[in-house]
mmCIF file of C-alpha atoms in Angstrom:
data_model
loop_
_atom_site.group_PDB
_atom_site.id
_atom_site.type_symbol
_atom_site.label_atom_id
_atom_site.label_comp_id
_atom_site.label_asym_id
_atom_site.label_seq_id
_atom_site.Cartn_x
_atom_site.Cartn_y
_atom_site.Cartn_z
ATOM 1 C CA MET S 1 0.286 191.284 108.017
ATOM 2 C CA PHE S 2 3.309 193.426 107.129
ATOM 3 C CA GLU S 3 3.697 191.562 103.841
ATOM 4 C CA THR S 4 0.074 192.315 103.046
ATOM 5 C CA VAL S 5 0.740 195.977 103.738
ATOM 6 C CA ARG S 6 3.681 196.005 101.352
ATOM 7 C CA ARG S 7 1.731 194.225 98.637
ATOM 8 C CA ALA S 8 -1.017 196.818 98.932
ATOM 9 C CA ASN S 9 1.598 199.492 98.156
ATOM 10 C CA LEU S 10 0.931 201.195 101.466
ATOM 11 C CA ILE S 11 3.525 202.903 103.625
ATOM 12 C CA ASP S 12 6.399 201.025 105.205
ATOM 13 C CA PRO S 13 5.232 200.392 108.809
ATOM 14 C CA TRP S 14 8.823 200.624 110.064
ATOM 15 C CA ASN S 15 9.422 204.059 108.539
ATOM 16 C CA ASN S 16 8.146 206.323 111.303
ATOM 17 C CA ASP S 17 8.515 209.540 109.301
ATOM 18 C CA SER S 18 6.418 208.020 106.560
ATOM 19 C CA VAL S 19 3.777 206.807 108.997
ATOM 20 C CA ILE S 20 3.553 210.211 110.693
ATOM 21 C CA SER S 21 3.382 212.058 107.384
ATOM 22 C CA GLU S 22 0.635 209.801 106.108
ATOM 23 C CA GLN S 23 -1.403 210.279 109.273
ATOM 24 C CA ARG S 24 -1.068 214.052 109.286
ATOM 25 C CA THR S 25 -1.853 214.261 105.575
ATOM 26 C CA ARG S 26 -5.059 212.291 106.100
ATOM 27 C CA PHE S 27 -6.121 214.412 109.055
ATOM 28 C CA VAL S 28 -4.808 217.787 107.961
ATOM 29 C CA VAL S 29 -6.296 220.742 109.861
ATOM 30 C CA PRO S 30 -6.862 223.827 107.671
ATOM 31 C CA VAL S 31 -5.298 227.057 108.919
ATOM 32 C CA ASN S 32 -6.849 229.504 106.466
ATOM 33 C CA GLN S 33 -8.282 231.948 108.959
ATOM 34 C CA PRO S 34 -7.494 235.687 108.904
ATOM 35 C CA LEU S 35 -4.173 236.719 110.411
ATOM 36 C CA VAL S 36 -3.707 238.932 113.462
ATOM 37 C CA LEU S 37 -0.301 240.533 112.883
ATOM 38 C CA ILE S 38 1.576 242.000 115.866
ATOM 39 C CA SER S 39 4.487 244.297 115.064
ATOM 40 C CA GLU S 40 6.595 247.053 116.593
ATOM 41 C CA VAL S 41 10.223 247.629 117.514
ATOM 42 C CA GLN S 42 11.896 244.781 119.438
ATOM 43 C CA ARG S 43 11.687 244.592 123.248
ATOM 44 C CA SER S 44 8.250 246.182 123.359
ATOM 45 C CA GLY S 45 6.116 243.192 124.358
ATOM 46 C CA GLY S 46 5.080 241.483 121.118
ATOM 47 C CA THR S 47 6.393 238.114 122.285
ATOM 48 C CA LEU S 48 4.633 238.478 125.634
ATOM 49 C CA LEU S 49 1.354 239.263 123.899
ATOM 50 C CA THR S 50 1.527 236.132 121.741
ATOM 51 C CA GLN S 51 2.371 234.028 124.802
ATOM 52 C CA LEU S 52 -0.649 235.389 126.665
ATOM 53 C CA LEU S 53 -2.870 234.455 123.692
ATOM 54 C CA ASP S 54 -1.301 231.017 123.247
ATOM 55 C CA GLN S 55 -4.048 228.978 124.925
ATOM 56 C CA HIS S 56 -7.055 230.824 123.556
ATOM 57 C CA PRO S 57 -9.284 228.144 121.966
ATOM 58 C CA GLN S 58 -10.216 230.337 118.994
ATOM 59 C CA LEU S 59 -6.656 231.151 117.951
ATOM 60 C CA HIS S 60 -3.709 229.392 116.326
ATOM 61 C CA VAL S 61 -0.611 231.151 117.649
ATOM 62 C CA HIS S 62 2.655 230.973 115.711
ATOM 63 C CA PRO S 63 5.351 230.033 118.247
ATOM 64 C CA SER S 64 8.037 232.541 117.314
ATOM 65 C CA GLU S 65 8.499 235.510 115.033
ATOM 66 C CA LEU S 66 7.259 234.985 111.499
ATOM 67 C CA HIS S 67 10.179 234.666 109.058
ATOM 68 C CA ILE S 68 8.464 234.491 105.667
ATOM 69 C CA GLY S 69 9.761 237.819 104.355
ATOM 70 C CA ARG S 70 12.731 238.219 102.041
ATOM 71 C CA PRO S 71 15.501 239.333 102.195
ATOM 72 C CA ASN S 72 14.592 239.127 105.885
ATOM 73 C CA LYS S 73 11.605 238.886 108.222
ATOM 74 C CA ARG S 74 11.017 242.665 108.184
ATOM 75 C CA PHE S 75 9.547 242.520 104.684
ATOM 76 C CA TRP S 76 6.034 241.357 103.911
ATOM 77 C CA PRO S 77 6.316 238.723 101.144
ATOM 78 C CA LYS S 78 5.692 239.525 97.512
ATOM 79 C CA LEU S 79 5.212 236.295 95.550
ATOM 80 C CA ASN S 80 5.163 235.905 91.791
ATOM 81 C CA LEU S 81 2.000 233.938 91.056
ATOM 82 C CA GLU S 82 3.570 232.587 87.875
ATOM 83 C CA LEU S 83 6.153 230.556 89.789
ATOM 84 C CA SER S 84 5.839 227.004 91.093
ATOM 85 C CA ALA S 85 4.972 225.654 94.542
ATOM 86 C CA ASP S 86 8.632 224.725 95.002
ATOM 87 C CA ASP S 87 9.640 228.324 94.314
ATOM 88 C CA TRP S 88 7.029 229.711 96.710
ATOM 89 C CA PHE S 89 8.073 227.345 99.461
ATOM 90 C CA ASP S 90 11.717 228.316 99.003
ATOM 91 C CA GLN S 91 10.708 231.961 99.488
ATOM 92 C CA LEU S 92 8.546 231.352 102.550
ATOM 93 C CA TRP S 93 10.072 228.562 104.616
ATOM 94 C CA GLU S 94 11.299 229.522 108.074
ATOM 95 C CA HIS S 95 14.787 228.551 109.155
ATOM 96 C CA PRO S 96 13.997 229.002 112.889
ATOM 97 C CA ALA S 97 11.503 226.128 112.718
ATOM 98 C CA LEU S 98 14.285 223.712 111.782
ATOM 99 C CA LEU S 99 16.564 225.110 114.499
ATOM 100 C CA HIS S 100 13.823 224.697 117.102
ATOM 101 C CA ALA S 101 13.132 221.170 115.844
ATOM 102 C CA ARG S 102 16.807 220.317 116.346
ATOM 103 C CA ASP S 103 17.522 222.156 119.606
ATOM 104 C CA GLY S 104 14.115 222.674 121.245
ATOM 105 C CA TYR S 105 12.170 225.923 121.414
ATOM 106 C CA SER S 106 13.592 228.927 123.215
ATOM 107 C CA LYS S 107 13.620 232.682 122.719
ATOM 108 C CA PRO S 108 16.884 234.621 122.340
ATOM 109 C CA GLY S 109 16.503 236.880 125.377
ATOM 110 C CA LYS S 110 19.611 237.417 127.473
ATOM 111 C CA TYR S 111 18.050 235.481 130.349
ATOM 112 C CA SER S 112 15.563 233.192 128.611
ATOM 113 C CA HIS S 113 15.550 230.028 130.737
ATOM 114 C CA ALA S 114 13.031 227.815 128.985
ATOM 115 C CA THR S 115 13.859 225.250 126.336
ATOM 116 C CA LEU S 116 10.742 223.339 125.389
ATOM 117 C CA PRO S 117 9.962 220.545 122.916
ATOM 118 C CA PHE S 118 9.120 221.488 119.344
ATOM 119 C CA LEU S 119 8.432 218.437 117.185
ATOM 120 C CA PHE S 120 8.480 219.583 113.584
ATOM 121 C CA LEU S 121 9.011 217.786 110.256
ATOM 122 C CA GLY S 122 10.294 220.130 107.572
ATOM 123 C CA THR S 123 9.860 217.502 104.862
ATOM 124 C CA LEU S 124 6.226 217.079 105.870
ATOM 125 C CA GLN S 125 5.655 220.826 105.709
ATOM 126 C CA LYS S 126 6.905 221.010 102.137
ATOM 127 C CA GLN S 127 4.902 217.921 101.165
ATOM 128 C CA LEU S 128 1.706 219.358 102.617
ATOM 129 C CA PHE S 129 2.334 222.786 101.088
ATOM 130 C CA LYS S 130 2.711 221.353 97.591
ATOM 131 C CA GLN S 131 -0.220 218.999 98.005
ATOM 132 C CA LEU S 132 -2.549 221.771 99.152
ATOM 133 C CA LEU S 133 -1.634 223.956 96.176
ATOM 134 C CA GLU S 134 -2.061 221.079 93.748
ATOM 135 C CA GLU S 135 -5.639 220.691 94.949
ATOM 136 C CA LYS S 136 -6.686 224.234 94.012
ATOM 137 C CA SER S 137 -6.165 226.895 91.404
ATOM 138 C CA VAL S 138 -4.003 229.645 92.866
ATOM 139 C CA GLN S 139 -5.687 232.985 92.288
ATOM 140 C CA SER S 140 -3.959 235.191 94.836
ATOM 141 C CA GLN S 141 -1.071 235.422 97.263
ATOM 142 C CA ARG S 142 -3.567 234.663 100.035
ATOM 143 C CA ASP S 143 -4.083 231.187 98.558
ATOM 144 C CA ILE S 144 -0.360 230.555 98.909
ATOM 145 C CA LEU S 145 -0.176 231.984 102.430
ATOM 146 C CA ASP S 146 -3.141 229.846 103.525
ATOM 147 C CA ALA S 147 -1.330 226.774 102.227
ATOM 148 C CA TYR S 148 1.831 227.837 104.016
ATOM 149 C CA ALA S 149 0.113 228.429 107.366
ATOM 150 C CA THR S 150 -1.713 225.105 107.097
ATOM 151 C CA SER S 151 1.484 223.246 106.239
ATOM 152 C CA TYR S 152 3.402 224.924 109.079
ATOM 153 C CA PHE S 153 0.948 224.186 111.881
ATOM 154 C CA ASN S 154 0.318 220.629 110.669
ATOM 155 C CA ALA S 155 4.028 219.867 110.378
ATOM 156 C CA TRP S 156 4.339 221.005 114.014
ATOM 157 C CA LEU S 157 3.466 217.529 115.209
ATOM 158 C CA ASP S 158 2.874 218.167 118.905
ATOM 159 C CA TYR S 159 0.954 221.426 118.434
ATOM 160 C CA ALA S 160 -1.967 221.159 120.842
ATOM 161 C CA GLY S 161 -4.142 223.524 118.806
ATOM 162 C CA LEU S 162 -4.542 220.946 116.054
ATOM 163 C CA TYR S 163 -7.098 219.219 118.255
ATOM 164 C CA ARG S 164 -9.318 222.248 118.708
ATOM 165 C CA ASP S 165 -12.597 222.339 116.837
ATOM 166 C CA PRO S 166 -11.579 223.963 113.518
ATOM 167 C CA LYS S 167 -15.056 225.483 113.209
ATOM 168 C CA THR S 168 -14.450 227.602 116.310
ATOM 169 C CA VAL S 169 -10.964 228.907 115.414
ATOM 170 C CA LYS S 170 -11.288 232.446 114.038
ATOM 171 C CA TYR S 171 -7.698 233.679 113.529
ATOM 172 C CA TRP S 172 -4.084 232.748 113.521
ATOM 173 C CA VAL S 173 -1.693 235.094 115.294
ATOM 174 C CA THR S 174 1.944 235.979 114.835
ATOM 175 C CA PHE S 175 4.509 238.549 115.877
ATOM 176 C CA VAL S 176 7.283 239.956 113.717
ATOM 177 C CA ALA S 177 9.360 242.920 114.826
ATOM 178 C CA ARG S 178 9.653 245.988 112.611
ATOM 179 C CA VAL S 179 7.598 244.748 109.676
ATOM 180 C CA SER S 180 5.345 247.704 110.547
ATOM 181 C CA PHE S 181 8.160 250.185 109.916
ATOM 182 C CA ASP S 182 7.430 250.311 106.181
ATOM 183 C CA PRO S 183 3.839 251.300 105.332
ATOM 184 C CA ASP S 184 4.076 249.214 102.159
ATOM 185 C CA ASN S 185 4.394 246.121 104.355
ATOM 186 C CA ILE S 186 1.138 246.846 106.165
ATOM 187 C CA THR S 187 -0.558 247.718 102.890
ATOM 188 C CA GLY S 188 0.602 244.353 101.552
ATOM 189 C CA PHE S 189 -0.592 242.589 104.679
ATOM 190 C CA PHE S 190 -4.086 244.051 104.431
ATOM 191 C CA SER S 191 -4.156 243.311 100.704
ATOM 192 C CA ASP S 192 -3.620 239.641 101.540
ATOM 193 C CA TYR S 193 -5.718 239.692 104.704
ATOM 194 C CA PRO S 194 -8.492 242.282 104.333
ATOM 195 C CA ASP S 195 -10.230 240.305 107.084
ATOM 196 C CA GLY S 196 -7.132 240.467 109.310
ATOM 197 C CA TYR S 197 -6.061 242.805 112.101
ATOM 198 C CA PHE S 198 -2.913 244.689 113.032
ATOM 199 C CA VAL S 199 -1.802 245.033 116.667
ATOM 200 C CA SER S 200 1.080 247.179 117.938
ATOM 201 C CA VAL S 201 2.533 247.461 121.451
ATOM 202 C CA VAL S 202 3.926 250.793 122.688
ATOM 203 C CA ARG S 203 6.360 250.703 125.614
ATOM 204 C CA ASP S 204 7.641 253.539 127.793
ATOM 205 C CA PRO S 205 10.793 254.659 125.922
ATOM 206 C CA VAL S 206 13.035 254.751 129.028
ATOM 207 C CA SER S 207 12.306 251.184 130.106
ATOM 208 C CA TRP S 208 12.337 250.136 126.475
ATOM 209 C CA PHE S 209 15.840 251.540 125.942
ATOM 210 C CA ALA S 210 17.119 249.896 129.138
ATOM 211 C CA SER S 211 15.918 246.546 127.814
ATOM 212 C CA ALA S 212 16.818 247.010 124.139
ATOM 213 C CA SER S 213 20.342 248.283 124.779
ATOM 214 C CA ARG S 214 21.092 245.235 126.919
ATOM 215 C CA TYR S 215 19.446 242.851 124.468
ATOM 216 C CA MET S 216 21.282 244.004 121.354
ATOM 217 C CA PRO S 217 23.844 246.736 122.141
ATOM 218 C CA GLU S 218 25.222 246.739 118.603
ATOM 219 C CA VAL S 219 21.797 247.862 117.332
ATOM 220 C CA TYR S 220 20.318 249.760 120.265
ATOM 221 C CA GLY S 221 23.339 250.866 122.263
ATOM 222 C CA ASN S 222 23.484 254.339 120.715
ATOM 223 C CA VAL S 223 20.748 256.270 122.455
ATOM 224 C CA GLU S 224 20.118 258.691 119.591
ATOM 225 C CA GLU S 225 19.744 255.934 117.005
ATOM 226 C CA ALA S 226 17.646 253.856 119.389
ATOM 227 C CA CYS S 227 15.307 256.748 120.089
ATOM 228 C CA ASN S 228 14.891 257.253 116.352
ATOM 229 C CA LEU S 229 13.751 253.626 116.054
ATOM 230 C CA TRP S 230 11.355 253.858 118.996
ATOM 231 C CA HIS S 231 9.948 257.111 117.614
ATOM 232 C CA HIS S 232 9.459 255.639 114.153
ATOM 233 C CA SER S 233 7.806 252.505 115.544
ATOM 234 C CA THR S 234 5.338 254.535 117.591
ATOM 235 C CA GLU S 235 4.610 257.007 114.789
ATOM 236 C CA ARG S 236 3.881 254.123 112.438
ATOM 237 C CA ALA S 237 1.510 252.501 114.945
ATOM 238 C CA LEU S 238 -0.427 255.737 115.373
ATOM 239 C CA ALA S 239 -0.502 256.336 111.618
ATOM 240 C CA GLU S 240 -1.918 252.872 110.956
ATOM 241 C CA PHE S 241 -4.595 253.464 113.575
ATOM 242 C CA GLN S 242 -5.546 256.767 111.966
ATOM 243 C CA SER S 243 -5.810 255.020 108.584
ATOM 244 C CA ARG S 244 -7.722 251.926 109.750
ATOM 245 C CA PRO S 245 -9.150 252.408 113.255
ATOM 246 C CA GLU S 246 -11.510 249.460 112.820
ATOM 247 C CA LYS S 247 -8.575 247.174 111.990
ATOM 248 C CA VAL S 248 -5.816 248.361 114.344
ATOM 249 C CA PHE S 249 -5.493 247.646 118.060
ATOM 250 C CA LEU S 250 -2.944 249.587 120.098
ATOM 251 C CA VAL S 251 -1.587 248.195 123.369
ATOM 252 C CA SER S 252 0.313 249.842 126.188
ATOM 253 C CA PHE S 253 3.083 247.512 127.362
ATOM 254 C CA GLU S 254 2.714 248.832 130.891
ATOM 255 C CA GLN S 255 -1.012 248.109 130.920
ATOM 256 C CA LEU S 256 -0.442 244.700 129.349
ATOM 257 C CA VAL S 257 1.886 243.835 132.243
ATOM 258 C CA ALA S 258 -0.035 245.504 135.068
ATOM 259 C CA ASN S 259 -3.567 244.623 133.894
ATOM 260 C CA SER S 260 -3.088 241.585 131.660
ATOM 261 C CA PHE S 261 -6.563 240.174 132.224
ATOM 262 C CA GLU S 262 -8.341 243.399 131.268
ATOM 263 C CA ILE S 263 -6.119 244.163 128.265
ATOM 264 C CA ILE S 264 -6.320 240.658 126.798
ATOM 265 C CA ASN S 265 -10.090 240.698 127.158
ATOM 266 C CA ASN S 266 -10.236 244.130 125.488
ATOM 267 C CA LEU S 267 -8.369 242.576 122.570
ATOM 268 C CA CYS S 268 -10.709 239.574 122.573
ATOM 269 C CA ASP S 269 -13.648 241.967 122.411
ATOM 270 C CA PHE S 270 -12.011 243.852 119.525
ATOM 271 C CA LEU S 271 -11.508 240.579 117.627
ATOM 272 C CA ASN S 272 -14.985 239.327 118.534
ATOM 273 C CA ILE S 273 -13.723 236.170 120.198
ATOM 274 C CA SER S 274 -14.646 234.735 123.574
ATOM 275 C CA PRO S 275 -13.148 236.447 126.637
ATOM 276 C CA ILE S 276 -10.715 234.807 129.011
ATOM 277 C CA ALA S 277 -12.885 233.460 131.806
ATOM 278 C CA SER S 278 -10.510 233.810 134.725
ATOM 279 C CA ILE S 279 -7.495 235.873 135.693
ATOM 280 C CA ASP S 280 -5.851 232.577 136.672
ATOM 281 C CA CYS S 281 -5.724 231.699 132.957
ATOM 282 C CA ILE S 282 -3.547 234.718 132.160
ATOM 283 C CA ARG S 283 0.040 233.510 132.045
ATOM 284 C CA PRO S 284 2.698 233.225 129.318
ATOM 285 C CA THR S 285 2.707 229.808 127.664
ATOM 286 C CA PHE S 286 4.182 228.067 124.651
ATOM 287 C CA ASN S 287 1.938 225.347 123.214
ATOM 288 C CA GLY S 288 0.113 225.331 126.550
ATOM 289 C CA MET S 289 3.312 224.950 128.607
ATOM 290 C CA PRO S 290 4.417 227.709 131.016
ATOM 291 C CA ILE S 291 7.378 229.642 129.678
ATOM 292 C CA SER S 292 9.712 232.071 131.383
ATOM 293 C CA SER S 293 10.133 235.640 130.202
ATOM 294 C CA ASN S 294 12.226 236.439 127.147
ATOM 295 C CA SER S 295 13.970 239.086 129.201
ATOM 296 C CA SER S 296 17.105 241.195 128.994
ATOM 297 C CA PHE S 297 17.262 240.955 132.793
ATOM 298 C CA ASP S 298 17.778 237.954 135.031
ATOM 299 C CA THR S 299 14.603 236.045 135.876
ATOM 300 C CA SER S 300 13.356 232.505 136.288
ATOM 301 C CA ASN S 301 9.733 233.555 136.781
ATOM 302 C CA TYR S 302 6.942 231.925 134.761
ATOM 303 C CA THR S 303 4.531 234.825 135.200
ATOM 304 C CA VAL S 304 4.112 238.297 133.706
ATOM 305 C CA LEU S 305 7.055 240.257 135.118
ATOM 306 C CA GLN S 306 5.841 243.235 137.093
ATOM 307 C CA ASN S 307 9.400 244.514 137.506
ATOM 308 C CA SER S 308 9.571 245.076 133.732
ATOM 309 C CA LEU S 309 7.308 248.102 134.193
ATOM 310 C CA ASP S 310 10.175 250.362 135.204
ATOM 311 C CA ARG S 311 13.775 249.704 134.164
ATOM 312 C CA SER S 312 14.936 253.285 134.652
ATOM 313 C CA LYS S 313 17.198 252.333 137.569
ATOM 314 C CA TYR S 314 19.530 250.718 135.034
ATOM 315 C CA LEU S 315 20.122 254.019 133.190
ATOM 316 C CA ALA S 316 22.105 257.122 134.041
ATOM 317 C CA ASP S 317 20.159 260.319 134.649
ATOM 318 C CA ASP S 318 21.500 262.017 131.540
ATOM 319 C CA LEU S 319 20.257 259.140 129.366
ATOM 320 C CA ILE S 320 16.823 259.264 130.949
ATOM 321 C CA CYS S 321 16.670 263.021 130.390
ATOM 322 C CA TYR S 322 17.651 262.674 126.721
ATOM 323 C CA ILE S 323 15.071 259.936 126.086
ATOM 324 C CA ARG S 324 12.299 261.887 127.780
ATOM 325 C CA GLN S 325 13.116 265.006 125.769
ATOM 326 C CA TYR S 326 13.226 263.109 122.482
ATOM 327 C CA CYS S 327 10.338 260.681 122.964
ATOM 328 C CA GLY S 328 8.262 261.971 125.857
ATOM 329 C CA GLU S 329 5.673 263.996 123.936
ATOM 330 C CA LEU S 330 4.968 261.228 121.440
ATOM 331 C CA HIS S 331 4.730 258.698 124.264
ATOM 332 C CA GLU S 332 2.200 260.868 126.096
ATOM 333 C CA ASP S 333 0.140 261.241 122.921
ATOM 334 C CA ALA S 334 0.175 257.476 122.356
ATOM 335 C CA MET S 335 -0.820 256.711 125.951
ATOM 336 C CA ALA S 336 -3.664 259.231 125.831
ATOM 337 C CA LEU S 337 -5.010 257.659 122.646
ATOM 338 C CA ILE S 338 -4.710 254.112 124.005
ATOM 339 C CA ALA S 339 -6.423 255.135 127.249
ATOM 340 C CA SER S 340 -9.326 256.673 125.314
ATOM 341 C CA LEU S 341 -9.693 253.550 123.197
ATOM 342 C CA GLY S 342 -9.901 251.408 126.315
ATOM 343 C CA SER S 343 -12.722 253.559 127.617
ATOM 344 C CA ILE S 344 -14.567 253.363 124.321
ATOM 345 C CA ARG S 345 -14.310 249.562 124.162
ATOM 346 C CA ARG S 346 -15.517 249.103 127.730
ATOM 347 C CA LYS S 347 -18.629 251.092 126.849
#
């Protein structure tokens, strides 16, 4: 039988990579839906939001931050349509995927306990990417991004979402910190995904600083510089909402933690996808598996952390006073707007 296979110029049955690649290529699942982009300053809840959406049957959820920008993830890609598929792939491919494939998936929080399987073939991703672009005439950057998303999710071999009915999947979802800081990035995003949506999470600045300064003290340890970043992140979120209210969803981190079921279903309503049926289904997962918090504080809990609502006990009074003076008014404005939006959507 094996000799017959060889004579027919088919794949080598003993080469598992070849067998897997051939199977996935034959049964490739298109991921060309609009993108829901989540972005704000780090330690605000973007990762949590993606983990709470992970099992929704109408979504493909990217497992970590999107790293397709150059020179780093904070830039929305700008691709020269005159280049080749090899050039485009070199500009888009995500180094974290190969690290997760080697070491298992985990998030870089100070006390992130979970390491979970992530079966990914980088060679298959590039093969699929090139094949998809060979089959069509590239007219726009969206064509390239559709090919990239399809190649990524299909090269993720144990991704459970590949077995959902592709006719029911409406979006793919990803988080990338700070890409929202530059309005040109969001303009570029909506140019590529006019059918997409932008989501931003706003966290209480005191608890945010307590978390951020522990997570990355070299970036967020200076309270004045950190407050500037929080302020800019929140201003940008509000500005994007003012520009595109029908395309922008604002989330309060505190409400996301305290009322996860209601907030996630508000977002589902905004995106016109089916609601989560039960509060028991609201928990952070990765590829359907429970995952512990990507926290700056010690935890081994696999649920939404209620103690993340208030981290002020970790800060001195003078720091709290400074943060409230610098960021308090903007935070109040943001919370008032988000509260009013929640009321409007429930009506």
